[in-house]
XYZ file of C-alpha atoms in Angstrom:
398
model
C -3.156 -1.653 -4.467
C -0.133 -3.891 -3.711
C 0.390 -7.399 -5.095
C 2.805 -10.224 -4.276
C 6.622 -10.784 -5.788
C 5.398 -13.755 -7.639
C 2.607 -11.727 -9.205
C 4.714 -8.834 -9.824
C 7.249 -10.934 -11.995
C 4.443 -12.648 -13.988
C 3.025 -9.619 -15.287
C 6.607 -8.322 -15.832
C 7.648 -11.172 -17.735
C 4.844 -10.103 -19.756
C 6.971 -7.268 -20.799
C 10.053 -8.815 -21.776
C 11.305 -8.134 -17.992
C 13.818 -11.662 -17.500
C 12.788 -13.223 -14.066
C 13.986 -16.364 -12.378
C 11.655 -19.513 -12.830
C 9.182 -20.087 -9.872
C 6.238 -20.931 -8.820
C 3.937 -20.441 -5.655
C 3.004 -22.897 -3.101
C 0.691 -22.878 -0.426
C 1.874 -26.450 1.611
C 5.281 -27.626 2.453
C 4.194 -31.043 -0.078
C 3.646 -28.182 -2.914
C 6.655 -26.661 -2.455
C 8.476 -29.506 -2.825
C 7.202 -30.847 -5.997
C 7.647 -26.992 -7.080
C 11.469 -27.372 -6.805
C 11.020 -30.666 -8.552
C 9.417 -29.246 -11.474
C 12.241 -26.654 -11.669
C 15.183 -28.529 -11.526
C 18.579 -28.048 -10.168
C 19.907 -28.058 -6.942
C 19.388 -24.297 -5.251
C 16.569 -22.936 -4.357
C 15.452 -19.417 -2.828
C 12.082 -20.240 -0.699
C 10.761 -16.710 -0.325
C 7.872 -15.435 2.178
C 4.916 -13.608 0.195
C 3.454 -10.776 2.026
C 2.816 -7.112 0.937
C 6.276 -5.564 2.657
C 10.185 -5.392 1.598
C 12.851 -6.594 4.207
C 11.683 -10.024 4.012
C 15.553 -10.891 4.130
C 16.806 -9.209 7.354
C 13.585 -10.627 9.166
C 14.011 -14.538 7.840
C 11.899 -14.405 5.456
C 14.107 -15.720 2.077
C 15.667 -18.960 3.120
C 17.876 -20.774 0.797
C 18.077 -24.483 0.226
C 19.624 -27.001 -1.262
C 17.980 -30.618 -0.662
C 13.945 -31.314 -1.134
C 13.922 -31.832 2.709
C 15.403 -28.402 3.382
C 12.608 -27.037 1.240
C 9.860 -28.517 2.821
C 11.491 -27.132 6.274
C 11.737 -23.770 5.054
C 8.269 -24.333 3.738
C 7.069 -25.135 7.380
C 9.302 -22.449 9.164
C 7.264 -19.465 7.058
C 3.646 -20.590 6.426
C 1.728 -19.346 9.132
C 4.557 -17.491 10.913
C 4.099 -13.760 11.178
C 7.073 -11.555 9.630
C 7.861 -8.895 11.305
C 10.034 -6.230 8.885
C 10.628 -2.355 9.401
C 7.857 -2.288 6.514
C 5.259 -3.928 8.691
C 5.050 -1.865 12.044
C 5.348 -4.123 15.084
C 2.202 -6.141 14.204
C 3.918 -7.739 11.433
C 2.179 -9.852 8.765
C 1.230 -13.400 8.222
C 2.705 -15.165 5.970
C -0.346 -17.619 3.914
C 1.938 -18.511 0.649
C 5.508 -19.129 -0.582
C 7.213 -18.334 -3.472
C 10.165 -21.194 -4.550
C 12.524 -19.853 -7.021
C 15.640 -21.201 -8.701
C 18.227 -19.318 -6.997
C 20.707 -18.042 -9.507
C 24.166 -17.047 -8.071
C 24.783 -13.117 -8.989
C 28.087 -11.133 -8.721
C 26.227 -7.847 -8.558
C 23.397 -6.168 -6.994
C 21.503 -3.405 -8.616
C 18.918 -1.376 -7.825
C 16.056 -0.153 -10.082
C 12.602 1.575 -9.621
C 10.057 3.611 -11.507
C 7.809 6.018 -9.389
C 5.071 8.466 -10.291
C 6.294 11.835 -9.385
C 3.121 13.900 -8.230
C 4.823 17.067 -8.202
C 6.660 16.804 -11.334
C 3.626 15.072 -13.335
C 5.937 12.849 -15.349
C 7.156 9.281 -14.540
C 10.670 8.820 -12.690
C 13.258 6.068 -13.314
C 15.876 5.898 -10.146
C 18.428 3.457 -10.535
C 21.958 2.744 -8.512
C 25.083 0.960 -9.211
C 24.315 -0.270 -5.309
C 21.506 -2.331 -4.448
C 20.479 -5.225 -2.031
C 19.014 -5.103 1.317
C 20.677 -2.233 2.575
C 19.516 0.123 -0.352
C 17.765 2.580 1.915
C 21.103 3.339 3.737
C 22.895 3.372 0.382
C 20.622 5.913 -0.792
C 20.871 8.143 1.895
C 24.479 7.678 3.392
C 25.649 8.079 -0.751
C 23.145 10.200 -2.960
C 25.609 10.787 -5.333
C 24.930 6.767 -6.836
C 21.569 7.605 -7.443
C 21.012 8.082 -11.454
C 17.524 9.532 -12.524
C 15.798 10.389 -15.425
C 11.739 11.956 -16.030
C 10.088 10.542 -19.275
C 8.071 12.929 -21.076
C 4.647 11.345 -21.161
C 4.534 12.572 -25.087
C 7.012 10.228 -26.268
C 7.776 7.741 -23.436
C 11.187 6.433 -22.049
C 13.114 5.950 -25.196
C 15.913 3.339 -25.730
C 18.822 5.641 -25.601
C 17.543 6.892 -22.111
C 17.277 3.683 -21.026
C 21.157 2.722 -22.245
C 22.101 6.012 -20.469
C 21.196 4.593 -17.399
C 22.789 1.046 -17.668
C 26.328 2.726 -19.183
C 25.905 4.825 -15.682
C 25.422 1.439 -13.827
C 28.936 0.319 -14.975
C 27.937 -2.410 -17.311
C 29.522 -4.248 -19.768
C 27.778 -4.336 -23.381
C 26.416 -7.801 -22.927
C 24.555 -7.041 -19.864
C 23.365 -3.318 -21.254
C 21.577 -4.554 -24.148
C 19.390 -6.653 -21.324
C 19.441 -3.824 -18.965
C 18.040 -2.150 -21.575
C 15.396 -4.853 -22.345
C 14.433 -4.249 -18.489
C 14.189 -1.100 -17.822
C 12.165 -0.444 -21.202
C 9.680 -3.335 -20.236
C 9.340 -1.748 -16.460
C 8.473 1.077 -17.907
C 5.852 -0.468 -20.537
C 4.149 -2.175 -17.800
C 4.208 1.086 -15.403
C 2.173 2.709 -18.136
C 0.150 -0.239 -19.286
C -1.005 -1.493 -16.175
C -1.758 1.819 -14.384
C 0.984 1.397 -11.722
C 2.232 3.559 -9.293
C 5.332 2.139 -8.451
C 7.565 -0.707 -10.113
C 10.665 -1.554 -7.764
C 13.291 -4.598 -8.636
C 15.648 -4.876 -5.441
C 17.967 -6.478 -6.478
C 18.629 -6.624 -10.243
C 21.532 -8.974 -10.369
C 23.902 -9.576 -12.779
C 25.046 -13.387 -13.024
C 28.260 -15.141 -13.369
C 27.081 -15.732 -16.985
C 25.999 -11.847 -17.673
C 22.826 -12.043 -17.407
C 20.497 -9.788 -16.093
C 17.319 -10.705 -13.904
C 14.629 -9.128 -11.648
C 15.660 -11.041 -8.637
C 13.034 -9.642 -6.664
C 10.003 -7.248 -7.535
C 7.310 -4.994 -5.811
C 4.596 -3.525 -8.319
C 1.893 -0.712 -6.850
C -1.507 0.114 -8.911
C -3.821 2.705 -8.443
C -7.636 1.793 -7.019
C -8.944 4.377 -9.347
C -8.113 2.098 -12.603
C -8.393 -1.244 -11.166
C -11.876 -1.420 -13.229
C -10.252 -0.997 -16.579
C -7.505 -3.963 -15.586
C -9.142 -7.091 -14.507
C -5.958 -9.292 -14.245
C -4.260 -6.638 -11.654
C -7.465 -6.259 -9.526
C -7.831 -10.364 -9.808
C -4.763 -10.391 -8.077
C -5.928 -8.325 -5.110
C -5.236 -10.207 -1.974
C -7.364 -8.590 1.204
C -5.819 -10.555 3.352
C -2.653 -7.969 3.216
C -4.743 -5.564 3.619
C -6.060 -3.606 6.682
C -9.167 -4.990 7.265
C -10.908 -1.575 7.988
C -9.855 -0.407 4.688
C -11.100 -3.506 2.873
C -14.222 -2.983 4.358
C -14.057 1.093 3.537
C -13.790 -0.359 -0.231
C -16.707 -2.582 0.193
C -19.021 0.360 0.889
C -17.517 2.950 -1.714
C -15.910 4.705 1.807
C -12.125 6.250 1.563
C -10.403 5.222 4.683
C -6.881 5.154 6.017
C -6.234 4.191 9.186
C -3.708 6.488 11.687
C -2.919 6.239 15.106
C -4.760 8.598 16.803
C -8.274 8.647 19.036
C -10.179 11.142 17.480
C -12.263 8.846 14.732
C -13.468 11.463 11.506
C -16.114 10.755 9.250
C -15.788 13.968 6.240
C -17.151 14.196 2.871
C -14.351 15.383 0.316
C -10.420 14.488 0.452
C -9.445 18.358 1.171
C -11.878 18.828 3.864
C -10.552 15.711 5.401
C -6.998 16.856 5.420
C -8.327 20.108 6.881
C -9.937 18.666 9.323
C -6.899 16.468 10.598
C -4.742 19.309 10.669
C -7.243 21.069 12.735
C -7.365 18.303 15.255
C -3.385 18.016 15.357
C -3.723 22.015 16.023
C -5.979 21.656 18.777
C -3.952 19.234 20.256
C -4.914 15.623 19.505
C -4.190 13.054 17.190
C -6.897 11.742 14.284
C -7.713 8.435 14.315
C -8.263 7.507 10.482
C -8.523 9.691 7.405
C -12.251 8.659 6.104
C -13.821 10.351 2.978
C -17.274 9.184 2.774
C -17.713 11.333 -0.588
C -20.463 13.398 -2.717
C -23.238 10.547 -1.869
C -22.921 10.414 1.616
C -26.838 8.481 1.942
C -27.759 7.609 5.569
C -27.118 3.866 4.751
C -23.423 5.414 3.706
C -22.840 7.250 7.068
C -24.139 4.402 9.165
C -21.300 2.040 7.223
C -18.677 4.686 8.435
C -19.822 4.992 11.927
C -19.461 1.327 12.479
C -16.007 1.703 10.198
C -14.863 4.150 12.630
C -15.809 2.319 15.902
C -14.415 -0.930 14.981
C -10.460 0.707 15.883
C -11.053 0.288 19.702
C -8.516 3.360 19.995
C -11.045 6.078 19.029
C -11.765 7.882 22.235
C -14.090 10.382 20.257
C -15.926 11.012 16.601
C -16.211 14.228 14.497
C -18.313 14.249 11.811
C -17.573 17.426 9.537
C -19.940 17.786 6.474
C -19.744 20.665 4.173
C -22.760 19.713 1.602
C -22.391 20.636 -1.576
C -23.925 17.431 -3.639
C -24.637 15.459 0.111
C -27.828 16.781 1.695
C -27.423 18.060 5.367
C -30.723 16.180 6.335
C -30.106 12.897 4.747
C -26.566 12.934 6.812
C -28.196 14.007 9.778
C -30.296 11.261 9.423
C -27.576 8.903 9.625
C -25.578 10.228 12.345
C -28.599 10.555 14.327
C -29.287 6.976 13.821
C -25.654 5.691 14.535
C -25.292 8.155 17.461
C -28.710 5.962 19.449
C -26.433 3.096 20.352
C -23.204 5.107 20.664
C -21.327 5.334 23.792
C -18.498 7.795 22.858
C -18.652 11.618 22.434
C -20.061 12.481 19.271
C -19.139 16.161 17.655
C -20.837 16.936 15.073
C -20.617 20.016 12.209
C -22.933 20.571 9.375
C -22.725 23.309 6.525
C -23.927 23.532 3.096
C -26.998 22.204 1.698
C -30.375 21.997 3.737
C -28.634 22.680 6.532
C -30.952 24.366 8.856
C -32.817 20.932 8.523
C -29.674 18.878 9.567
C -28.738 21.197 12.363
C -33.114 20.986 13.291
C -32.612 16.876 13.036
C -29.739 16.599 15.430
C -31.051 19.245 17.744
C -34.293 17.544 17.857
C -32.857 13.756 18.569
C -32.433 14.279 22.223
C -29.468 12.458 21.945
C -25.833 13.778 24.041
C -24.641 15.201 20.280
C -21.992 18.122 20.825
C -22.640 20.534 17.534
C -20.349 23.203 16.172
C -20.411 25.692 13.978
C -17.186 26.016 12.590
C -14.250 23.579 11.897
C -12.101 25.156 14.523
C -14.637 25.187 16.703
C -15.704 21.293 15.959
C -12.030 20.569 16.812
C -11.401 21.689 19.862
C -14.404 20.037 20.728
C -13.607 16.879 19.648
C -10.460 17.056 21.439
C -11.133 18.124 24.346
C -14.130 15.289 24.590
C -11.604 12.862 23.653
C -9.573 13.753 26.778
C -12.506 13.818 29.004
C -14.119 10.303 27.989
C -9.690 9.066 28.008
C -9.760 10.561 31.694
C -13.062 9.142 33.002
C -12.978 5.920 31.387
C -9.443 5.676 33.330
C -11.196 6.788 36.365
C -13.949 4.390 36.094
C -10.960 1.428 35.972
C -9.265 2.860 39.310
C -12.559 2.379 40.898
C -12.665 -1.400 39.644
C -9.396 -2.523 40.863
């Protein structure tokens, strides 16, 4: 789960992280009695939506006058930002962050990540940061300064000044480098988060040191044990499809393919998409509807799967180990009465000689297969054929 900037630096102020003073607005008239409540005579007015590159894409615009706020204000409510995090379809911008904006005379960047492979958590930091950090990184790995924390003991405070010395700074600002990257790290492990990113860490004319911007991650699985992250869920960032997939306990991920799949278990899922890419087609969505796939459950992923109007063609692949064959039969069968796209279905595991009996038995146009290669191809090639006659059917119109 992602959350906004502004919510990102409240919880890491919680943590000793220093931020710039802000607040969120929602109206042009808030956002101007925002910068009144903060003071001074710069402000940064900041789109809030769930991607970086708000800069390059007009989405930070700095002021100086009340009226120039409540412009800005204007310009980004209800605009849709478009960045090279957000795919074409961009993402609409509902709220604004105002912020004192604090002139810097250096850009840093700092994030903590949770390497998979290595188990362990992973500070990254470079003397480089700023919009163009992505280039940085790649054009000139050598900045790059990491460090794994053993998960025994935690960062410790001389790792921590081994990566600000590396940065290049003075003493002043490494004792609240220091301070920063120790309180990341607290709230990375605290909070269950996946991901803590502050692009840019600047240092000010003054030596200080402050998150200037910051992008926290969480994982779903321990939302329940921290109410004030999950409060801060906003679903209106999300994909609607996957909201919904959350609603009814489903695992979905939308892709860009036409071949829709509804699979119990993550593995068999992944299977199954390479399978189709093998076969020659593209998977629509990755959707795990899990051990208790009931036919209330598989109904709620059918009509998950046919609300992308791309999907040309469904495979449902069920290896039952704690599902039931029957009780997922039941389901498709249901779903598959009012469906007008091919439907391949494969069944295996428990009761299945009463799913495969169920489907057979429907009298409905259900394509079966007994293996996952098999289902596949299938799926594929009826993918094609409903592509080609539905394309047919619209020569004929015009």
């Amino acid at each position: 789960m992602d959350i906004h900037e502004y919510q990102a630096k409240e919880l890491l102020a919680g943590f000793g992280v220093p931020v710039p003073r802000g607040s969120v607005a929602y109206s042009p008239d808030q956002a101007v009695y925002a910068a009144t409540e903060l003071g001074g005579w710069h402000w940064a007015v900041k789109a809030q939506i769930h991607a970086g590159g708000r800069g390059k894409a007009g989405g930070v615009r700095l002021c100086r006058t009340y009226q120039d706020v409540a412009a800005a204000t204007t310009a980004l409510l209800g605009a849709t930002l478009v960045t090279h995090q957000t795919g074409p379809a961009g993402k609409l911008v509902n709220r604004v962050y105002v912020e004192v904006a604090e002139p810097f005379v250096r850009e840093i960047y700092l994030g903590l990540v949770l390497d998979r492979k290595a188990e362990r958590i992973r500070v990254i930091a470079s003397a480089e940061g700023g919009m163009d950090v992505e280039e940085i990184l790649q054009t000139r790995p050598g900045s790059i300064l990491q460090i794994e924390v053993e998960p025994a003991v935690g960062l410790q405070p001389f790792q921590a000044r081994e990566i600000a010395f590396g940065l290049g700074l003075n003493l002043k600002q490494v004792s609240q480098a220091v301070q920063t990257i120790l309180g990341c790290y607290r709230a990375f492990r605290d909070l269950d988060a996946t991901m803590v990113e502050i692009n840019p860490l600047v240092v000010t004319r003054d030596d200080r040191v402050l998150a200037l911007d910051a992008k926290m991650s969480f994982d779903d699985n321990a939302l329940f044990r921290r109410r004030q992250v999950a409060e801060m869920r906003d679903v209106q960032e999300e994909d609607p499809r996957e909201a919904s997939a959350g609603q009814h306990g489903l695992n979905y991920v939308g892709l860009a393919g036409d071949i829709g799949c509804i699979i119990n278990g993550a593995g068999l899922a992944m299977a199954t998409m390479d399978e189709i890419k093998h076969a020659g087609g593209e998977p629509a969505n990755f959707l795990d509807v899990g051990g208790g796939a009931s036919p209330e459950r598989v109904q709620a992923a059918f009509n998950l799967v046919l609300s992308d109007p791309g999907v040309k063609a469904i495979l449902v692949n069920i290896f039952a180990g704690i599902n039931r064959c029957d009780w997922v039969a039941q389901g498709v069968v249901a779903a598959a009465k009012s469906l007008t796209l091919p439907l391949v279905v494969r069944l295996a595991g428990t009761n299945v000689d009463e799913g495969r009996r169920i489907v057979r038995e429907s009298g409905l146009p259900i394509i079966t297969a007994d293996s996952l290669e098999e289902a596949a191809a299938k799926a594929v090639a009826a993918a094609r054929g409903h592509a080609e006659a539905a394309g047919a059917a619209h020569g004929a119109v015009q």
